[in-house]
Amino acid sequence: MPKIKILSADVANKIAAGEVVERPASVVKELIENAIDAESTSIRVEIRAGGKRLIRVSDNGTGMQREDALLALERHATSKVGRIEDLERIHTFGFRGEALASIASVSQFELLTRTADALEGTKVDVDGGVFRSVQESGCSPGTHMSINNLFHNVPARLKFLKTDTTEMNHITNQVTWAALAHPKIHFSLTHNGRSILDVRSCDSYLERARLLYGREFAENLIEFTEELPDLKMYGLLGKPEFTKSNREYQLFFLNQRPIRSRIIGAALTEALDAMVAKDRQPVALLFLTLEPETVDVNVHPAKIEVRFRNERTIYSGVVRMLRDAIHRAKYIPKIETPIEPTQSDGDVESRDVSLPQRVSTPGSLPVAGRRQQTTPIAQAHRSQTSVGTPQETEDNDQEAINASGTQMPSTPTEIVVQPPQQRMPDDANLSLLDFENVQLKTNLFKTYIVVEAGDRIFFIDQHVAAERVLYERFVNQVETDGIPVQGLLLPVTLEVTPQQLGTLKIHADIFKKLGFDLEEFGGNTILIRAIPSPLPTRVAAQAVTDLLDKLPEAPHTDVQIPEAMDSALITLACKSAVKAGDTLDTKEMMNLIKELSEAKLPFNCPHSRPIIVEMGRDELERRFHR
Ligand code: ADP
Ligand code: MG
């Protein structure tokens, strides 16, 4: 007897349901996506018992005719993808044509729908994948899907559902993300008749964020738009002092679809590394727009994960755009030391009160945010399937700690990183870059140049500043006349490993462009005959070794070549720059400040360490109780 059987449609649907319908929140997600695809401007979600008893999603979109309503419940029934080529350019949220069939196979399902021009609507009932009835029925234009008793016929699945509260948190997350991604659509969500959220249609993501997370949250965001040839990003980035202890408020959207992405998460960390204290996480809502051809959204049944055709380009593009945005926002880390209020000194205390940012240690939630922890959205955000949250369970645990308040740092001296525009007139930032208005004061520990500008004191790290200036100069020179070269009277010999020699051959071009003249001298020895002129001769050999170690042993793609060059320029800048501990005279310091004031990105070195730290006169005055 043959062993292979073709599965019945019912079994196939149930299997598909296992992938698409993990829990009530996945149903909500699919139904919302369908409603959005149907051009709805208002979507209502009603839940009972965490979605176990009822999930109802009503929209005012196009609705369906009777034939379509029946077809919609068939497996692989979709109005959205007709040919395989369409998969390359997916503009709709749905395309697999299996959501409704899957959901209907594991629930008591009712579809009620009417197109705007039809006199009557259509009602279709399906129970556990078995068609029950179709009839005419009155309803408002649009589609109303009711899912009763989800998984009633799949006890194994039912067993895995969590408490109503947990399931509801997941649902709230889904609705929140959809609402963030589609500010123009009105969304409402109720649980057991109680309103959980209700956000009116609005014009901007920022306004939507305000409606969802509250005024204080929105006020702590910096809004930006950046654009590269194939990649656009709109972002809402938390101000540096408004950070979190986990990634729960890092939400990424790709072409308006909430996605999970390690690549974007890593890019965010990389770009903000210098700005955010080590144990803190930035708040970031990032909305990316990419040509649909360059991304595969069909790698995950619920389409939460995506595959970028070129991950490295996305990564470096996102890092670059974030850095540009930060640069434009003039993010300078600021030294501020929370002072423990002295009981006897009413004056100091009252100042504390008038400076709320100072009291809030880095990343502690603003008052509204903390209050929100008890609201469903905040609860929902504590739940496990946070999109864009790579370490889900860890985050969850951490958040539990947060909620109990134990994560609050209480050390009296805490460096608060904060953008200067908080308490300064906008043009004040520019004075930093306005070389004429900067006075050189001194150098501390042969490492930090101290300058005064108006009411502000800046500490500039001489090594990273020089590194930044040299890096920008090198980038420029490589693109134009080349980096100037100095011939060595006595060539320097260098022993290398066979691997390094291999790397050298692969990247001979880069070495030449940097201004090195290297010659194989037999065996594993090379001769350094000329070096880029800003590089001190004494570090020539070390610079070559470092470069050989930094450069990839074999570039895999063309894209990696500019990246390899960039990393080579960074290494060269680092090796050529003055070090901490080097003595600089006044002229050298002035030159450095001048060049820094002309740099494109004066706030971070190419490794993204901060170059400048600011302290206000007010900080000193506070310290001295003036
Ligand atoms: P997909 O979204 O992948 O096409 P679904 O199973 O989710 O597959 O839906 C099947 C079809 O049913 C859709 O292609 C669409 O034509 C129709 N449909 C589903 N939901 C709605 C809705 N809310 N309004 C109008 N049409 C809908
Ligand atoms: Mg769908």
JSON list of C-alpha atoms and ligand atoms in Angstrom, two decimals, residues 34-35 38 59 62-64 72 77-80 94-100 143 145, ligand 1:
[
{"chain": "A", "resi": 34, "resn": "ASN", "atom": "CA", "xyz": [-6.75, 42.86, 5.37]},
{"chain": "A", "resi": 35, "resn": "ALA", "atom": "CA", "xyz": [-8.71, 45.90, 6.49]},
{"chain": "A", "resi": 38, "resn": "ALA", "atom": "CA", "xyz": [-9.16, 47.14, 1.68]},
{"chain": "A", "resi": 59, "resn": "ASP", "atom": "CA", "xyz": [-13.69, 48.05, 8.90]},
{"chain": "A", "resi": 62, "resn": "THR", "atom": "CA", "xyz": [-14.20, 48.19, 0.11]},
{"chain": "A", "resi": 63, "resn": "GLY", "atom": "CA", "xyz": [-16.12, 45.18, 1.37]},
{"chain": "A", "resi": 64, "resn": "MET", "atom": "CA", "xyz": [-16.72, 42.09, -0.77]},
{"chain": "A", "resi": 72, "resn": "ALA", "atom": "CA", "xyz": [-12.01, 34.60, 0.34]},
{"chain": "A", "resi": 77, "resn": "ALA", "atom": "CA", "xyz": [-7.63, 32.71, -2.41]},
{"chain": "A", "resi": 78, "resn": "THR", "atom": "CA", "xyz": [-6.28, 36.19, -2.80]},
{"chain": "A", "resi": 79, "resn": "SER", "atom": "CA", "xyz": [-7.13, 39.21, -4.87]},
{"chain": "A", "resi": 80, "resn": "LYS", "atom": "CA", "xyz": [-3.64, 40.56, -4.37]},
{"chain": "A", "resi": 94, "resn": "GLY", "atom": "CA", "xyz": [-1.51, 40.24, 2.42]},
{"chain": "A", "resi": 95, "resn": "PHE", "atom": "CA", "xyz": [-0.53, 38.07, -0.49]},
{"chain": "A", "resi": 96, "resn": "ARG", "atom": "CA", "xyz": [-0.42, 34.51, 0.72]},
{"chain": "A", "resi": 97, "resn": "GLY", "atom": "CA", "xyz": [-4.16, 34.08, 0.56]},
{"chain": "A", "resi": 98, "resn": "GLU", "atom": "CA", "xyz": [-4.20, 31.71, 3.48]},
{"chain": "A", "resi": 99, "resn": "ALA", "atom": "CA", "xyz": [-5.04, 33.82, 6.50]},
{"chain": "A", "resi": 100, "resn": "LEU", "atom": "CA", "xyz": [-8.82, 33.67, 6.33]},
{"chain": "A", "resi": 143, "resn": "THR", "atom": "CA", "xyz": [-16.20, 44.05, 6.42]},
{"chain": "A", "resi": 145, "resn": "MET", "atom": "CA", "xyz": [-15.10, 39.52, 10.81]},
{"chain": "B", "resi": 1, "resn": "ADP", "atom": "P1", "xyz": [-4.48, 37.71, 1.51]},
{"chain": "B", "resi": 1, "resn": "ADP", "atom": "O1", "xyz": [-4.65, 38.89, 2.41]},
{"chain": "B", "resi": 1, "resn": "ADP", "atom": "O2", "xyz": [-3.12, 37.13, 1.62]},
{"chain": "B", "resi": 1, "resn": "ADP", "atom": "O3", "xyz": [-4.91, 37.99, 0.12]},
{"chain": "B", "resi": 1, "resn": "ADP", "atom": "P2", "xyz": [-6.52, 36.53, 3.14]},
{"chain": "B", "resi": 1, "resn": "ADP", "atom": "O4", "xyz": [-6.87, 35.11, 3.40]},
{"chain": "B", "resi": 1, "resn": "ADP", "atom": "O5", "xyz": [-6.13, 37.36, 4.29]},
{"chain": "B", "resi": 1, "resn": "ADP", "atom": "O6", "xyz": [-5.39, 36.53, 2.04]},
{"chain": "B", "resi": 1, "resn": "ADP", "atom": "O7", "xyz": [-7.74, 37.22, 2.41]},
{"chain": "B", "resi": 1, "resn": "ADP", "atom": "C1", "xyz": [-8.24, 36.65, 1.21]},
{"chain": "B", "resi": 1, "resn": "ADP", "atom": "C2", "xyz": [-8.92, 37.70, 0.35]},
{"chain": "B", "resi": 1, "resn": "ADP", "atom": "O8", "xyz": [-10.11, 38.15, 0.97]},
{"chain": "B", "resi": 1, "resn": "ADP", "atom": "C3", "xyz": [-8.11, 38.97, 0.14]},
{"chain": "B", "resi": 1, "resn": "ADP", "atom": "O9", "xyz": [-7.22, 38.86, -0.93]},
{"chain": "B", "resi": 1, "resn": "ADP", "atom": "C4", "xyz": [-9.19, 39.99, -0.12]},
{"chain": "B", "resi": 1, "resn": "ADP", "atom": "O10", "xyz": [-9.56, 40.01, -1.47]},
{"chain": "B", "resi": 1, "resn": "ADP", "atom": "C5", "xyz": [-10.36, 39.49, 0.70]},
{"chain": "B", "resi": 1, "resn": "ADP", "atom": "N1", "xyz": [-10.49, 40.19, 1.99]},
{"chain": "B", "resi": 1, "resn": "ADP", "atom": "C6", "xyz": [-10.06, 39.75, 3.17]},
{"chain": "B", "resi": 1, "resn": "ADP", "atom": "N2", "xyz": [-10.34, 40.64, 4.15]},
{"chain": "B", "resi": 1, "resn": "ADP", "atom": "C7", "xyz": [-10.97, 41.67, 3.58]},
{"chain": "B", "resi": 1, "resn": "ADP", "atom": "C8", "xyz": [-11.52, 42.92, 4.07]},
{"chain": "B", "resi": 1, "resn": "ADP", "atom": "N3", "xyz": [-11.44, 43.27, 5.36]},
{"chain": "B", "resi": 1, "resn": "ADP", "atom": "N4", "xyz": [-12.11, 43.74, 3.16]},
{"chain": "B", "resi": 1, "resn": "ADP", "atom": "C9", "xyz": [-12.19, 43.39, 1.85]},
{"chain": "B", "resi": 1, "resn": "ADP", "atom": "N5", "xyz": [-11.70, 42.25, 1.34]},
{"chain": "B", "resi": 1, "resn": "ADP", "atom": "C10", "xyz": [-11.08, 41.39, 2.17]}
]
